[in-house]
Amino acid sequence: MEASTADLIRAQLRRLRVAAGLSQEEFGKLVHYSASMVSAVETGTRPYERPLLARADEVLRSGGLLVSLLRIAEREGQPSWFLPWLDAERLARQLRIFQPTLIPALLQTEGYARAVIRCDDLLSDEEVEKRVAARLDRQAILTQPDPPQFIAVIDEAMLHRRDERFRALMVHQIEHLIACAERPNVSIHVIPLSVGLHVGLSGPFSLARGVDGGWVAIMENQLTALPTDGEADLATLLARWETVRNEALSRQQSIELLKEVVKSWS
């Protein structure tokens, strides 16, 4: 979702609350959020969630305006369940991504992104291109002024998935990883094949830390991705992050490994 859509949703939430004559504290009690959380959502320092907007529509008698804006965003190329994470990602000061099977979305080249998205043969060509554009748009956060600290851990096995049709694509993608890893705000760490089994093979996850210091996480599966800011879930994922990060090579060792893999593809 583009920033303008997120800002519009926040602006409408605040407008509706003020028009109803409710303070942030009074509104928070009605939707079961603290006043500080309402403030953080309205000012953009915390991501909003669909349940909050649905409840706000009821309390503020908006006729479903806020949820309708979410649906518009969904038609623009992102499923509604993914929007809270996109908001958290956009606002993050730190991003920690673990991906054992694919190059992380924020590091994908256009060609790689298109190839991955096309694996879903239920998508039309138009939908594929819409999703590719949305994915590339997300990557702007890594090159914006004052970008977040971005740390990615990937598994070496994904770099050796051989298919002659994609040789040039993979060479370009890995060269792009090397270029990204040389940016001061980006670190890429590779878990080498020699590690074998590790806890990260249970699945990918991402962690975002906002300006207020709070963490939000997302766990992906075949059908959906589950955002969470629950204390127990975050504690588990932060612990698993430390485990997979400790299994990985250092930043410079990872860059050297990536260079060796490019040679093997070439």
Tab-separated table of C-alpha atoms in Angstrom:
chain	number	residue	atom	x	y	z
A	1	MET	CA	0.000	0.000	0.000
A	2	GLU	CA	1.341	3.427	-0.845
A	3	ALA	CA	2.011	5.904	1.939
A	4	SER	CA	-0.714	8.245	0.663
A	5	THR	CA	-3.376	5.582	1.202
A	6	ALA	CA	-2.145	4.886	4.717
A	7	ASP	CA	-2.071	8.618	5.489
A	8	LEU	CA	-5.610	9.008	4.157
A	9	ILE	CA	-6.872	6.249	6.451
A	10	ARG	CA	-5.183	7.877	9.467
A	11	ALA	CA	-6.507	11.316	8.562
A	12	GLN	CA	-10.053	9.998	8.200
A	13	LEU	CA	-9.817	8.148	11.513
A	14	ARG	CA	-8.782	11.332	13.304
A	15	ARG	CA	-11.393	13.460	11.473
A	16	LEU	CA	-14.191	11.073	12.405
A	17	ARG	CA	-13.081	10.912	16.043
A	18	VAL	CA	-12.884	14.707	16.369
A	19	ALA	CA	-16.233	15.160	14.606
A	20	ALA	CA	-17.773	12.770	17.142
A	21	GLY	CA	-16.466	14.961	19.964
A	22	LEU	CA	-14.311	12.181	21.437
A	23	SER	CA	-10.893	12.585	22.972
A	24	GLN	CA	-8.291	9.941	22.201
A	25	GLU	CA	-8.841	8.483	25.657
A	26	GLU	CA	-12.637	8.363	25.281
A	27	PHE	CA	-12.372	6.832	21.832
A	28	GLY	CA	-9.778	4.349	23.039
A	29	LYS	CA	-12.103	3.042	25.729
A	30	LEU	CA	-14.836	2.444	23.153
A	31	VAL	CA	-12.566	0.472	20.807
A	32	HIS	CA	-10.572	-1.199	23.604
A	33	TYR	CA	-7.275	0.570	22.904
A	34	SER	CA	-5.233	2.840	25.156
A	35	ALA	CA	-5.148	6.588	24.472
A	36	SER	CA	-1.431	6.332	23.713
A	37	MET	CA	-2.108	3.617	21.139
A	38	VAL	CA	-4.827	5.707	19.478
A	39	SER	CA	-2.403	8.631	19.326
A	40	ALA	CA	0.343	6.459	17.873
A	41	VAL	CA	-1.971	5.083	15.186
A	42	GLU	CA	-3.231	8.538	14.213
A	43	THR	CA	0.254	10.047	14.026
A	44	GLY	CA	1.727	7.096	12.160
A	45	THR	CA	4.187	5.826	14.756
A	46	ARG	CA	2.292	2.536	15.080
A	47	PRO	CA	0.594	0.485	12.353
A	48	TYR	CA	-3.183	0.192	12.450
A	49	GLU	CA	-5.015	-3.116	12.351
A	50	ARG	CA	-8.171	-4.120	10.496
A	51	PRO	CA	-10.083	-4.941	13.747
A	52	LEU	CA	-9.401	-1.417	15.029
A	53	LEU	CA	-10.723	0.181	11.839
A	54	ALA	CA	-13.784	-2.077	11.788
A	55	ARG	CA	-14.580	-1.207	15.408
A	56	ALA	CA	-13.954	2.488	14.695
A	57	ASP	CA	-16.458	2.366	11.828
A	58	GLU	CA	-19.063	1.026	14.276
A	59	VAL	CA	-18.308	3.449	17.106
A	60	LEU	CA	-18.006	6.512	14.873
A	61	ARG	CA	-20.959	5.507	12.644
A	62	SER	CA	-18.911	6.138	9.526
A	63	GLY	CA	-20.896	3.829	7.272
A	64	GLY	CA	-17.896	1.540	6.865
A	65	LEU	CA	-15.617	4.247	5.459
A	66	LEU	CA	-12.364	3.047	7.028
A	67	VAL	CA	-12.794	-0.581	6.050
A	68	SER	CA	-13.825	0.564	2.570
A	69	LEU	CA	-10.518	2.397	2.239
A	70	LEU	CA	-8.782	-0.849	3.130
A	71	ARG	CA	-10.728	-2.605	0.386
A	72	ILE	CA	-9.652	0.040	-2.113
A	73	ALA	CA	-6.045	-0.577	-1.101
A	74	GLU	CA	-6.640	-4.282	-1.614
A	75	ARG	CA	-7.939	-3.694	-5.136
A	76	GLU	CA	-4.795	-1.667	-5.808
A	77	GLY	CA	-2.741	-4.804	-5.418
A	78	GLN	CA	-2.373	-5.866	-1.776
A	79	PRO	CA	-4.546	-8.305	0.191
A	80	SER	CA	-6.189	-6.769	3.253
A	81	TRP	CA	-4.464	-9.129	5.663
A	82	PHE	CA	-1.084	-7.813	4.448
A	83	LEU	CA	-1.824	-4.115	4.894
A	84	PRO	CA	-0.973	-3.874	8.624
A	85	TRP	CA	2.462	-5.353	7.912
A	86	LEU	CA	3.072	-2.954	5.002
A	87	ASP	CA	2.245	-0.092	7.333
A	88	ALA	CA	4.642	-1.431	9.974
A	89	GLU	CA	7.328	-1.945	7.336
A	90	ARG	CA	6.961	1.610	6.061
A	91	LEU	CA	7.274	3.069	9.571
A	92	ALA	CA	10.051	0.811	10.817
A	93	ARG	CA	13.392	2.000	12.095
A	94	GLN	CA	14.691	-1.566	12.129
A	95	LEU	CA	13.717	-4.499	9.910
A	96	ARG	CA	14.866	-8.069	10.503
A	97	ILE	CA	13.947	-10.592	7.829
A	98	PHE	CA	14.527	-14.346	7.802
A	99	GLN	CA	13.845	-16.140	4.514
A	100	PRO	CA	14.985	-19.764	4.038
A	101	THR	CA	13.495	-20.381	0.575
A	102	LEU	CA	13.304	-17.110	-1.412
A	103	ILE	CA	15.206	-13.849	-1.735
A	104	PRO	CA	13.462	-11.371	0.633
A	105	ALA	CA	10.938	-9.189	-1.179
A	106	LEU	CA	12.758	-5.934	-0.413
A	107	LEU	CA	15.916	-7.292	-2.061
A	108	GLN	CA	14.392	-8.843	-5.185
A	109	THR	CA	15.173	-7.644	-8.684
A	110	GLU	CA	12.266	-7.015	-11.027
A	111	GLY	CA	13.023	-10.175	-12.993
A	112	TYR	CA	13.274	-12.375	-9.924
A	113	ALA	CA	10.097	-10.900	-8.432
A	114	ARG	CA	8.197	-11.522	-11.658
A	115	ALA	CA	9.464	-15.119	-11.878
A	116	VAL	CA	8.454	-15.838	-8.273
A	117	ILE	CA	5.010	-14.261	-8.599
A	118	ARG	CA	4.379	-16.093	-11.887
A	119	CYS	CA	4.777	-19.400	-10.024
A	120	ASP	CA	1.152	-18.876	-8.966
A	121	ASP	CA	-0.571	-20.007	-12.169
A	122	LEU	CA	-3.937	-18.756	-10.893
A	123	LEU	CA	-2.862	-15.150	-11.456
A	124	SER	CA	-3.576	-13.291	-14.674
A	125	ASP	CA	-0.778	-11.427	-16.462
A	126	GLU	CA	-2.334	-8.167	-15.306
A	127	GLU	CA	-2.376	-9.300	-11.673
A	128	VAL	CA	1.224	-10.495	-11.906
A	129	GLU	CA	2.393	-7.115	-13.176
A	130	LYS	CA	0.363	-5.317	-10.523
A	131	ARG	CA	2.027	-7.381	-7.799
A	132	VAL	CA	5.482	-6.890	-9.274
A	133	ALA	CA	4.967	-3.110	-9.292
A	134	ALA	CA	3.717	-3.146	-5.710
A	135	ARG	CA	6.737	-5.185	-4.593
A	136	LEU	CA	9.202	-2.856	-6.279
A	137	ASP	CA	7.447	0.180	-4.778
A	138	ARG	CA	8.012	-1.251	-1.302
A	139	GLN	CA	11.758	-1.298	-1.854
A	140	ALA	CA	11.937	2.509	-1.832
A	141	ILE	CA	12.119	2.452	1.973
A	142	LEU	CA	15.698	1.126	1.776
A	143	THR	CA	16.953	4.090	-0.271
A	144	GLN	CA	14.855	6.891	1.202
A	145	PRO	CA	16.495	9.602	3.333
A	146	ASP	CA	17.137	8.219	6.824
A	147	PRO	CA	16.303	4.619	5.857
A	148	PRO	CA	15.697	1.854	8.406
A	149	GLN	CA	18.426	-0.548	9.462
A	150	PHE	CA	17.731	-3.663	7.408
A	151	ILE	CA	19.176	-7.060	8.335
A	152	ALA	CA	18.323	-10.164	6.320
A	153	VAL	CA	19.286	-13.770	6.986
A	154	ILE	CA	18.937	-16.163	4.074
A	155	ASP	CA	19.792	-19.811	3.519
A	156	GLU	CA	22.530	-20.686	1.018
A	157	ALA	CA	20.423	-23.512	-0.409
A	158	MET	CA	18.134	-21.035	-2.195
A	159	LEU	CA	21.113	-19.646	-4.110
A	160	HIS	CA	21.846	-23.024	-5.687
A	161	ARG	CA	18.348	-23.859	-6.948
A	162	ARG	CA	19.408	-24.805	-10.462
A	163	ASP	CA	17.312	-24.077	-13.533
A	164	GLU	CA	19.073	-23.229	-16.770
A	165	ARG	CA	16.144	-21.028	-17.846
A	166	PHE	CA	16.904	-18.653	-14.995
A	167	ARG	CA	20.718	-18.591	-15.139
A	168	ALA	CA	20.994	-14.932	-16.223
A	169	LEU	CA	18.176	-13.961	-13.863
A	170	MET	CA	19.960	-15.554	-10.870
A	171	VAL	CA	23.313	-13.996	-11.742
A	172	HIS	CA	21.659	-10.556	-11.851
A	173	GLN	CA	19.782	-11.246	-8.616
A	174	ILE	CA	22.860	-12.322	-6.663
A	175	GLU	CA	24.870	-9.388	-8.017
A	176	HIS	CA	22.031	-7.185	-6.783
A	177	LEU	CA	22.287	-8.793	-3.323
A	178	ILE	CA	25.996	-7.993	-3.229
A	179	ALA	CA	25.320	-4.364	-4.194
A	180	CYS	CA	22.594	-4.083	-1.536
A	181	ALA	CA	24.859	-5.617	1.127
A	182	GLU	CA	27.414	-2.879	0.520
A	183	ARG	CA	24.967	-0.151	1.548
A	184	PRO	CA	25.603	1.123	5.093
A	185	ASN	CA	22.042	0.436	6.265
A	186	VAL	CA	21.771	-3.092	4.807
A	187	SER	CA	23.288	-6.311	6.149
A	188	ILE	CA	22.819	-9.692	4.484
A	189	HIS	CA	23.906	-12.855	6.282
A	190	VAL	CA	23.942	-16.301	4.702
A	191	ILE	CA	23.466	-19.560	6.598
A	192	PRO	CA	25.924	-21.904	4.844
A	193	LEU	CA	24.975	-25.357	3.594
A	194	SER	CA	27.294	-26.882	6.190
A	195	VAL	CA	24.897	-25.904	8.988
A	196	GLY	CA	22.325	-28.526	7.938
A	197	LEU	CA	19.136	-28.502	10.014
A	198	HIS	CA	18.262	-25.389	12.019
A	199	VAL	CA	15.177	-23.885	13.647
A	200	GLY	CA	14.643	-21.419	10.803
A	201	LEU	CA	13.634	-24.170	8.418
A	202	SER	CA	10.225	-24.119	10.127
A	203	GLY	CA	9.390	-21.056	8.047
A	204	PRO	CA	10.093	-17.401	7.224
A	205	PHE	CA	9.290	-14.481	9.476
A	206	SER	CA	9.894	-10.742	9.595
A	207	LEU	CA	10.244	-8.280	12.465
A	208	ALA	CA	9.759	-4.501	12.365
A	209	ARG	CA	10.652	-2.082	15.154
A	210	GLY	CA	8.889	1.277	15.109
A	211	VAL	CA	10.026	4.682	16.313
A	212	ASP	CA	8.388	3.984	19.670
A	213	GLY	CA	10.576	0.900	20.173
A	214	GLY	CA	7.704	-1.565	19.790
A	215	TRP	CA	8.022	-4.654	17.610
A	216	VAL	CA	5.573	-6.075	15.070
A	217	ALA	CA	6.093	-9.439	13.389
A	218	ILE	CA	4.659	-11.369	10.468
A	219	MET	CA	4.769	-15.107	9.743
A	220	GLU	CA	4.058	-16.339	6.218
A	221	ASN	CA	2.461	-19.512	4.892
A	222	GLN	CA	0.943	-20.691	1.600
A	223	LEU	CA	-2.378	-18.862	2.014
A	224	THR	CA	-1.744	-15.851	4.170
A	225	ALA	CA	0.651	-14.010	6.427
A	226	LEU	CA	-0.117	-13.482	10.091
A	227	PRO	CA	0.905	-10.128	11.616
A	228	THR	CA	1.279	-10.104	15.402
A	229	ASP	CA	2.416	-7.795	18.161
A	230	GLY	CA	1.532	-10.240	20.951
A	231	GLU	CA	4.158	-10.292	23.665
A	232	ALA	CA	4.579	-14.085	23.731
A	233	ASP	CA	4.793	-14.402	19.931
A	234	LEU	CA	7.322	-11.586	19.683
A	235	ALA	CA	9.476	-13.096	22.411
A	236	THR	CA	9.532	-16.410	20.552
A	237	LEU	CA	10.363	-14.854	17.189
A	238	LEU	CA	13.044	-12.559	18.619
A	239	ALA	CA	14.664	-15.621	20.213
A	240	ARG	CA	14.495	-17.510	16.919
A	241	TRP	CA	15.967	-14.516	15.152
A	242	GLU	CA	18.990	-14.650	17.446
A	243	THR	CA	19.349	-18.372	16.708
A	244	VAL	CA	19.282	-18.053	12.915
A	245	ARG	CA	21.486	-14.969	12.990
A	246	ASN	CA	24.073	-16.869	15.045
A	247	GLU	CA	24.041	-19.723	12.520
A	248	ALA	CA	24.809	-17.329	9.660
A	249	LEU	CA	28.125	-16.040	8.381
A	250	SER	CA	29.340	-12.536	9.120
A	251	ARG	CA	28.455	-9.692	6.757
A	252	GLN	CA	31.787	-9.795	4.914
A	253	GLN	CA	31.931	-13.599	4.820
A	254	SER	CA	28.431	-13.590	3.346
A	255	ILE	CA	29.432	-11.127	0.625
A	256	GLU	CA	32.390	-13.341	-0.271
A	257	LEU	CA	30.120	-16.398	-0.431
A	258	LEU	CA	27.685	-14.530	-2.699
A	259	LYS	CA	30.565	-13.653	-5.024
A	260	GLU	CA	31.562	-17.314	-5.188
A	261	VAL	CA	27.977	-18.315	-5.997
A	262	VAL	CA	27.860	-15.764	-8.838
A	263	LYS	CA	30.980	-17.389	-10.292
A	264	SER	CA	29.334	-20.807	-10.098
A	265	TRP	CA	26.251	-19.484	-11.944
A	266	SER	CA	28.416	-17.776	-14.535
